[in-house]
Coordinates of N, CA, C and O in Angstrom, one line a residue:
X1 N 32.6 19.7 -49.4 CA 31.9 20.4 -49.4 C 30.6 20.0 -50.4 O 31.4 19.6 -51.5
X2 N 29.6 19.9 -50.1 CA 28.2 19.7 -50.9 C 28.5 20.8 -51.9 O 28.6 21.8 -51.9
X3 N 28.3 20.3 -53.4 CA 28.4 21.2 -54.4 C 27.0 21.9 -54.8 O 27.2 22.7 -55.2
X4 N 26.2 21.7 -53.6 CA 24.9 22.5 -53.8 C 24.8 23.9 -52.9 O 24.3 25.0 -53.4
X5 N 26.2 24.1 -52.3 CA 26.5 25.0 -51.2 C 27.3 25.8 -52.5 O 26.9 27.2 -51.7
X6 N 27.4 25.8 -53.3 CA 27.9 26.8 -54.4 C 26.9 27.5 -54.9 O 27.4 28.4 -55.7
X7 N 25.6 27.2 -55.1 CA 24.6 27.6 -55.9 C 24.2 28.6 -55.3 O 24.5 28.9 -54.3
X8 N 24.3 29.9 -55.9 CA 23.6 31.3 -55.6 C 22.2 30.9 -54.9 O 21.4 30.3 -55.4
X9 N 22.2 31.9 -53.9 CA 20.9 31.8 -52.9 C 19.8 32.9 -54.0 O 20.0 34.1 -54.3
X10 N 18.9 32.2 -54.0 CA 17.9 32.7 -54.7 C 17.1 33.9 -54.3 O 16.0 33.1 -53.1
X11 N 16.8 34.9 -54.5 CA 16.1 36.1 -53.4 C 15.1 37.1 -54.4 O 15.4 37.4 -55.2
X12 N 13.8 36.7 -54.0 CA 13.0 37.6 -54.8 C 12.9 38.9 -54.0 O 12.1 38.5 -52.8
X13 N 13.2 40.1 -54.2 CA 12.8 41.3 -53.5 C 11.3 41.9 -53.9 O 11.2 42.1 -55.2
X14 N 10.2 42.0 -53.3 CA 8.8 42.8 -53.9 C 8.9 43.8 -53.3 O 8.5 44.3 -51.8
X15 N 9.3 44.8 -53.9 CA 9.7 46.6 -53.4 C 9.4 47.5 -54.5 O 9.8 47.3 -55.4
X16 N 8.5 48.1 -54.2 CA 8.4 49.3 -55.3 C 9.1 50.6 -55.3 O 9.1 51.5 -55.9
X17 N 9.4 51.0 -54.2 CA 10.3 52.2 -54.1 C 11.9 51.8 -54.3 O 12.7 51.1 -53.7
X18 N 12.4 52.6 -55.2 CA 13.6 52.3 -56.1 C 14.6 52.6 -55.4 O 15.7 51.6 -55.2
X19 N 14.8 53.4 -54.2 CA 15.5 53.7 -53.1 C 15.7 52.8 -52.2 O 17.1 52.0 -52.1
X20 N 14.7 51.5 -51.6 CA 14.8 50.9 -51.0 C 15.3 50.0 -51.8 O 16.3 48.8 -51.2
X21 N 15.2 49.4 -53.3 CA 15.6 48.3 -53.9 C 17.4 48.5 -53.9 O 18.0 47.8 -53.7
X22 N 17.5 49.6 -53.8 CA 19.1 50.2 -54.3 C 19.8 49.8 -53.0 O 20.8 49.1 -53.0
X23 N 19.3 50.2 -51.9 CA 20.0 50.1 -50.7 C 19.7 48.2 -50.4 O 21.0 47.9 -50.3
X24 N 19.1 47.6 -50.7 CA 19.1 46.1 -50.6 C 19.9 45.8 -51.4 O 20.9 44.8 -51.1
X25 N 20.2 46.3 -52.6 CA 21.2 45.5 -53.6 C 22.6 45.9 -53.2 O 23.2 45.1 -53.2
X26 N 22.8 46.9 -52.4 CA 24.1 47.2 -52.2 C 24.5 46.4 -51.0 O 25.5 45.9 -50.4
X27 N 23.5 46.3 -50.0 CA 23.6 45.3 -48.4 C 23.9 44.1 -49.2 O 24.7 43.2 -48.3
X28 N 23.2 43.5 -50.0 CA 23.5 42.1 -50.6 C 24.7 41.9 -51.1 O 25.5 40.6 -51.2
X29 N 25.1 43.0 -51.7 CA 26.4 43.1 -52.0 C 27.6 42.9 -51.1 O 29.0 42.0 -51.5
X30 N 27.4 43.2 -50.4 CA 28.1 43.2 -48.9 C 28.3 41.8 -48.1 O 29.3 41.3 -47.5
X31 N 27.4 41.0 -48.1 CA 27.4 39.7 -47.4 C 28.3 39.0 -47.9 O 28.8 38.8 -49.5
X32 N 28.4 37.9 -47.4 CA 29.4 37.0 -47.9 C 28.6 35.5 -48.9 O 29.3 34.8 -49.4
X33 N 27.3 35.3 -48.7 CA 26.8 34.5 -49.3 C 26.4 35.0 -50.7 O 25.9 36.0 -51.0
X34 N 26.8 33.8 -51.8 CA 26.6 34.3 -53.3 C 24.9 34.4 -53.3 O 24.7 33.5 -53.2
X35 N 24.6 35.2 -54.2 CA 23.3 35.5 -54.4 C 22.8 36.0 -55.7 O 23.3 36.8 -56.3
X36 N 21.6 35.9 -56.2 CA 21.0 36.4 -57.4 C 19.8 37.0 -56.8 O 18.7 36.4 -56.0
X37 N 19.6 38.5 -56.8 CA 18.5 39.2 -56.6 C 17.6 39.7 -57.7 O 18.2 39.9 -58.8
X38 N 16.2 39.0 -57.4 CA 15.5 39.3 -58.4 C 14.5 40.5 -57.9 O 14.1 40.1 -56.7
X39 N 13.9 41.3 -58.4 CA 12.7 42.5 -58.4 C 11.8 42.3 -58.7 O 11.9 42.7 -60.0
X40 N 10.5 42.1 -58.3 CA 9.4 42.4 -58.7 C 8.8 44.0 -57.9 O 9.0 44.2 -56.9
X41 N 8.3 44.9 -58.9 CA 7.8 46.4 -58.5 C 6.4 46.0 -58.3 O 6.0 47.5 -57.6
X42 N 5.8 45.3 -58.3 CA 4.3 45.4 -57.8 C 3.4 44.0 -57.2 O 4.3 42.8 -57.5
X43 N 2.7 43.5 -56.9 CA 2.3 42.5 -56.5 C 1.8 41.4 -57.5 O 2.1 40.4 -57.5
X44 N 1.5 42.2 -58.8 CA 1.1 41.3 -59.8 C 2.4 40.8 -60.3 O 2.6 39.5 -60.6
X45 N 3.4 41.7 -60.2 CA 4.2 41.4 -61.3 C 5.0 40.4 -60.2 O 5.8 39.3 -60.6
X46 N 5.3 40.3 -58.9 CA 5.6 39.2 -58.1 C 4.8 37.6 -58.4 O 5.6 36.6 -58.2
X47 N 3.4 37.9 -58.3 CA 2.7 36.8 -58.4 C 3.1 36.1 -59.8 O 3.2 35.1 -59.6
X48 N 3.2 36.7 -60.8 CA 3.6 36.4 -62.1 C 4.9 35.8 -62.3 O 5.4 34.6 -63.1
X49 N 5.8 36.4 -61.4 CA 7.2 35.8 -61.3 C 7.4 34.6 -60.9 O 7.9 33.6 -61.3
X50 N 6.6 34.4 -59.9 CA 6.4 33.0 -59.0 C 5.6 31.9 -59.8 O 6.0 31.0 -59.6
X51 N 4.9 32.7 -60.6 CA 4.1 31.5 -61.3 C 4.7 31.2 -62.4 O 4.0 30.4 -63.6
X52 N 5.6 31.8 -62.9 CA 6.4 32.0 -64.2 C 5.7 31.8 -65.4 O 5.8 31.3 -66.3
X53 N 5.2 33.2 -65.0 CA 4.3 33.7 -66.2 C 4.6 34.9 -67.0 O 5.4 35.5 -66.5
X54 N 4.4 34.8 -68.5 CA 4.7 35.8 -69.3 C 6.6 35.8 -69.6 O 7.1 35.0 -69.4
X55 N 6.9 37.1 -69.2 CA 8.0 37.3 -69.2 C 9.0 36.6 -68.0 O 9.9 36.5 -68.2
X56 N 8.6 35.9 -67.3 CA 9.2 35.2 -66.1 C 9.2 33.5 -66.5 O 9.3 33.0 -65.2
X57 N 8.7 33.4 -67.4 CA 8.5 32.0 -67.9 C 10.2 31.2 -67.1 O 10.2 30.0 -67.1
X58 N 11.4 31.8 -67.7 CA 12.6 31.2 -67.0 C 13.0 31.5 -65.5 O 13.6 31.1 -65.1
X59 N 11.9 32.1 -64.5 CA 12.5 32.3 -63.4 C 12.9 31.3 -62.7 O 12.1 30.1 -62.5
X60 N 13.7 31.4 -61.9 CA 14.1 30.7 -60.6 C 13.1 30.5 -59.6 O 12.9 32.0 -59.2
X61 N 12.9 29.4 -59.0 CA 12.1 29.5 -57.5 C 13.1 30.4 -56.5 O 13.8 30.2 -56.5
X62 N 12.2 31.6 -56.2 CA 13.5 32.2 -54.7 C 13.1 31.3 -53.8 O 12.5 30.1 -53.4
X63 N 14.7 31.2 -53.1 CA 14.7 30.6 -51.7 C 14.5 31.3 -50.2 O 13.8 30.8 -49.4
X64 N 13.9 32.4 -51.0 CA 13.6 33.6 -49.7 C 12.9 34.8 -50.4 O 13.3 35.1 -51.4
X65 N 11.5 35.4 -50.0 CA 11.2 36.0 -50.5 C 11.3 37.4 -49.4 O 10.8 37.3 -48.2
X66 N 11.5 38.6 -49.8 CA 11.2 39.8 -49.1 C 10.1 40.7 -49.8 O 10.2 40.9 -50.7
X67 N 9.0 40.7 -48.9 CA 8.4 41.5 -49.5 C 7.6 42.9 -48.6 O 7.3 42.6 -47.3
X68 N 7.4 43.9 -49.4 CA 6.9 44.9 -49.1 C 5.7 44.8 -48.5 O 4.9 44.2 -49.5
X69 N 4.9 45.4 -47.6 CA 3.3 45.4 -47.9 C 2.3 46.3 -48.7 O 1.3 46.1 -49.0
X70 N 3.0 47.7 -48.7 CA 2.6 49.0 -49.6 C 2.8 48.6 -51.0 O 3.9 49.2 -51.3
X71 N 2.5 47.8 -51.7 CA 2.7 47.8 -53.1 C 1.2 48.3 -54.3 O 0.5 48.5 -53.6
X72 N 2.0 48.6 -55.2 CA 0.9 48.7 -56.4 C 0.1 47.6 -57.0 O 1.0 46.5 -56.7
X73 N -0.7 48.2 -57.6 CA -1.5 47.0 -58.2 C -2.3 45.6 -57.4 O -3.4 45.7 -57.7
X74 N -1.4 45.1 -56.3 CA -1.8 44.4 -55.7 C -1.0 44.4 -54.2 O -0.2 44.2 -54.6
X75 N -1.7 44.5 -53.2 CA -0.6 44.6 -52.0 C -0.3 43.7 -51.9 O -0.4 42.5 -51.9
X76 N 0.9 43.7 -50.5 CA 1.5 42.7 -50.0 C 0.5 42.1 -49.2 O 1.0 40.6 -49.2
X77 N -0.2 41.9 -48.6 CA -1.3 41.1 -47.8 C -1.9 40.2 -49.0 O -2.1 39.1 -48.5
X78 N -2.1 41.0 -50.0 CA -3.0 39.9 -50.6 C -1.8 39.1 -51.7 O -1.9 37.8 -51.3
X79 N -0.7 39.3 -51.7 CA 0.8 38.5 -52.2 C 1.2 37.6 -51.0 O 0.9 36.5 -51.6
X80 N 0.9 37.9 -49.9 CA 1.1 36.7 -49.2 C 0.0 35.9 -48.8 O 0.5 34.5 -48.9
X81 N -1.2 36.2 -48.8 CA -2.2 35.2 -48.8 C -2.0 34.6 -50.1 O -2.1 32.9 -50.0
X82 N -1.9 34.6 -51.3 CA -2.4 34.0 -52.6 C -0.8 32.9 -52.4 O -1.1 31.8 -52.7
X83 N 0.4 33.6 -52.0 CA 1.3 32.2 -52.1 C 1.2 31.1 -50.9 O 1.7 30.2 -51.4
X84 N 1.0 31.7 -49.3 CA 0.7 31.1 -48.7 C -0.6 29.8 -48.8 O -0.9 28.4 -48.1
X85 N -1.4 30.1 -49.6 CA -2.5 29.0 -50.3 C -2.2 28.6 -51.6 O -2.8 27.6 -51.6
X86 N -1.0 28.5 -51.9 CA -0.5 27.9 -53.1 C 0.1 27.0 -52.8 O 1.3 27.1 -52.3
X87 N -0.2 25.3 -53.1 CA 0.5 24.2 -52.6 C 1.7 24.4 -53.1 O 2.7 24.0 -52.3
X88 N 2.2 25.2 -54.2 CA 3.6 24.7 -54.9 C 4.2 25.8 -54.7 O 5.8 25.8 -54.8
X89 N 3.9 27.2 -53.7 CA 4.6 28.1 -53.3 C 4.6 28.2 -51.7 O 5.5 28.7 -51.7
X90 N 3.6 27.8 -51.2 CA 3.8 28.1 -49.6 C 4.8 27.9 -48.6 O 5.0 28.2 -47.4
X91 N 5.7 26.8 -49.2 CA 6.9 26.3 -48.2 C 8.4 27.6 -48.5 O 9.4 27.5 -47.8
X92 N 7.7 28.3 -49.7 CA 8.9 29.4 -49.7 C 8.8 30.6 -48.0 O 7.9 31.2 -48.4
X93 N 10.1 30.5 -47.3 CA 10.0 31.7 -46.6 C 9.8 33.3 -46.9 O 10.2 33.4 -48.3
X94 N 8.9 33.7 -46.3 CA 8.4 35.4 -46.4 C 9.0 35.9 -45.4 O 8.3 35.9 -44.3
X95 N 9.9 36.9 -45.7 CA 10.1 38.0 -44.5 C 9.1 39.7 -44.8 O 9.6 39.9 -46.0
X96 N 8.4 39.6 -44.3 CA 7.5 40.9 -44.6 C 8.5 41.9 -43.9 O 9.3 42.0 -42.8
X97 N 9.3 42.7 -45.0 CA 9.9 44.1 -44.4 C 9.5 45.3 -45.4 O 9.1 45.5 -46.1
X98 N 8.9 46.2 -44.3 CA 7.9 47.3 -44.3 C 8.3 48.2 -43.3 O 9.0 48.2 -42.7
X99 N 7.6 49.5 -43.6 CA 7.7 50.5 -43.2 C 6.6 50.7 -41.9 O 6.7 51.4 -40.9
X100 N 5.4 49.9 -42.1 CA 4.5 49.8 -41.2 C 4.9 49.4 -39.6 O 5.2 48.0 -39.7
X101 N 4.4 49.9 -38.8 CA 4.3 49.4 -37.5 C 3.2 48.8 -36.8 O 3.1 48.2 -36.0
X102 N 2.1 49.2 -37.3 CA 0.9 49.3 -37.4 C 0.4 47.4 -36.8 O 0.6 46.3 -37.3
X103 N -0.1 47.1 -35.6 CA 0.0 46.1 -34.8 C -1.2 45.1 -35.6 O -1.0 44.0 -35.9
X104 N -2.4 45.9 -36.4 CA -2.8 45.3 -37.3 C -2.2 44.7 -38.2 O -2.3 43.1 -39.1
X105 N -1.1 45.3 -38.9 CA -0.4 44.6 -40.2 C 0.5 43.4 -39.5 O 0.5 42.4 -40.2
X106 N 0.6 43.6 -38.3 CA 1.9 42.4 -38.0 C 1.1 41.0 -37.6 O 1.3 40.4 -38.1
X107 N -0.4 41.8 -37.0 CA -1.0 40.8 -36.5 C -1.5 39.7 -38.0 O -1.6 38.9 -38.0
X108 N -2.0 40.3 -38.8 CA -2.5 40.0 -40.6 C -1.4 39.3 -40.8 O -1.8 37.9 -41.2
X109 N -0.3 39.7 -41.0 CA 0.7 38.7 -41.3 C 1.2 37.6 -41.2 O 1.5 36.6 -41.7
X110 N 1.5 37.3 -39.6 CA 1.3 36.4 -39.0 C 0.3 35.4 -38.9 O 0.5 34.1 -39.6
X111 N -0.9 35.6 -39.5 CA -2.4 35.2 -39.7 C -2.2 34.6 -40.7 O -2.6 33.4 -41.2
X112 N -1.6 35.1 -41.7 CA -1.3 34.9 -43.3 C -0.3 33.7 -43.5 O 0.3 33.9 -44.4
X113 N 0.6 33.7 -42.3 CA 1.8 32.6 -42.4 C 2.9 33.4 -43.1 O 4.3 32.2 -43.3
X114 N 3.3 34.6 -42.5 CA 4.7 35.2 -42.9 C 5.5 34.4 -41.8 O 5.2 34.6 -40.8
X115 N 7.0 34.6 -42.4 CA 7.4 33.7 -41.6 C 8.4 34.8 -40.3 O 8.8 34.3 -39.6
X116 N 8.2 35.9 -40.8 CA 9.2 37.2 -40.4 C 8.4 38.3 -40.5 O 8.2 38.6 -41.5
X117 N 8.4 39.1 -39.7 CA 7.8 41.0 -39.9 C 9.1 41.7 -39.4 O 9.1 41.7 -38.0
X118 N 9.2 42.4 -40.2 CA 10.6 43.4 -40.1 C 10.1 44.9 -40.2 O 9.7 44.8 -41.4
X119 N 10.5 45.8 -39.4 CA 10.1 47.2 -39.8 C 11.5 47.9 -40.3 O 12.5 47.6 -39.4
X120 N 11.3 48.7 -41.8 CA 12.6 49.1 -42.3 C 12.9 50.1 -41.4 O 12.5 51.1 -40.9
X121 N 14.4 50.1 -41.0 CA 15.0 51.6 -39.9 C 14.8 52.7 -41.2 O 14.9 52.4 -42.2
X122 N 14.7 53.9 -40.8 CA 14.7 54.8 -41.6 C 16.4 55.0 -42.4 O 16.6 55.5 -42.9
X123 N 17.1 55.0 -41.2 CA 18.8 55.0 -41.2 C 19.3 54.3 -42.3 O 19.1 53.1 -42.2
X124 N 20.2 54.3 -43.1 CA 20.7 53.7 -44.4 C 21.7 52.7 -43.4 O 21.3 51.6 -44.2
X125 N 22.5 52.9 -42.9 CA 23.2 52.4 -42.2 C 22.5 50.9 -41.5 O 22.9 49.8 -41.5
X126 N 21.8 51.6 -40.2 CA 20.7 50.3 -39.9 C 19.9 49.5 -41.1 O 19.7 48.5 -41.1
X127 N 19.4 50.0 -42.1 CA 18.6 49.0 -43.3 C 19.8 48.0 -43.8 O 19.5 47.0 -43.5
X128 N 20.9 48.3 -43.9 CA 22.2 47.5 -44.3 C 22.0 46.5 -43.6 O 22.5 45.2 -44.0
X129 N 22.5 46.7 -42.3 CA 22.5 45.9 -41.1 C 21.1 45.4 -40.8 O 21.5 43.2 -40.8
X130 N 20.0 45.4 -41.3 CA 18.8 44.6 -41.1 C 18.8 43.6 -42.5 O 18.8 42.4 -42.1
X131 N 19.1 43.9 -43.4 CA 19.3 43.1 -44.9 C 20.2 41.9 -44.4 O 19.8 40.9 -44.9
X132 N 21.4 42.5 -44.2 CA 22.5 41.4 -44.0 C 22.3 40.6 -42.7 O 22.5 39.3 -42.7
X133 N 21.2 40.7 -41.8 CA 21.3 39.9 -40.8 C 19.9 39.2 -41.2 O 19.6 37.9 -40.7
X134 N 18.9 39.5 -41.9 CA 18.1 38.7 -43.0 C 18.7 37.5 -43.3 O 18.5 36.3 -43.2
X135 N 19.7 37.9 -44.4 CA 20.3 37.0 -45.0 C 21.4 35.8 -44.0 O 21.3 34.6 -44.7
X136 N 21.9 36.3 -43.2 CA 22.8 35.9 -42.5 C 21.8 34.7 -41.4 O 22.4 33.4 -41.9
X137 N 20.9 34.9 -41.2 CA 20.2 34.3 -40.3 C 19.3 33.1 -41.5 O 19.5 32.0 -41.1
X138 N 18.8 33.3 -42.5 CA 17.9 32.6 -43.4 C 19.0 31.6 -44.4 O 18.6 30.2 -44.6
X139 N 20.2 32.0 -44.5 CA 20.8 31.3 -45.0 C 22.2 30.5 -44.5 O 23.1 29.9 -45.2
X140 N 22.5 31.0 -43.2 CA 23.5 30.5 -42.3 C 23.0 29.3 -41.3 O 23.5 28.5 -41.1
X141 N 22.2 30.3 -40.7 CA 21.2 29.3 -39.2 C 20.4 28.2 -39.9 O 20.5 27.2 -39.6
X142 N 19.1 28.6 -40.5 CA 18.2 27.8 -41.0 C 18.2 26.9 -41.7 O 19.2 27.5 -43.0
X143 N 17.6 25.9 -41.5 CA 17.7 24.8 -42.8 C 16.6 25.2 -43.6 O 15.3 25.0 -42.7
X144 N 16.5 25.2 -45.1 CA 15.4 25.5 -45.5 C 15.0 24.4 -46.6 O 16.0 23.2 -46.9
X145 N 13.7 24.1 -47.1 CA 13.5 23.0 -48.0 C 13.9 23.0 -49.1 O 14.1 23.9 -49.6
X146 N 14.3 22.1 -49.8 CA 14.5 21.9 -50.8 C 13.2 22.1 -52.1 O 12.5 20.9 -52.1
X147 N 13.1 23.0 -52.8 CA 11.9 23.1 -53.6 C 10.5 23.4 -53.2 O 10.4 23.1 -52.0

C-alpha cells in the first residue's frame, strides 16, 4: 500500500457556530479515515490559515475546506471568491456547508467555483450522516490533486 495513504487527511472547517463545530468534530471521529481537523471561526482567520499568516505560519495545506457562508469579519462568499482567485489555493476543493437554502446563495456559490453545496440538516443524526458522507465521497471516491 502507498505510504501516502497513511497520511492523515487535512480538513479546514470554517465555521463560527460552536455547536456545529462540535458536531462536525464528533462526526469526523466516527469515520474510518484518519484526519486532522483545523477550525477557523471567521473568514479572516480562514484566509490567514490558508496563506500561513501570523499564528498559522506552520499550518498544513488542507485537502478539503468545509465552508459556512454566514461568517463574521468576512463572509463565506468573499472567502470562496478569494480562494478561487488565488492560483496557489484554487485547486483545494471547497464544500459549502450552510443553513442557507436560498437559490441566490446556491447560484453564487457555484458561480464562484464551489465544488459542492450542502444545506446543514437541523437534526443531529442527519448532520452527522451528512458530514460522514462528505468525507466518504471526497476521500474514498474522488481523486484529489497533490498540492
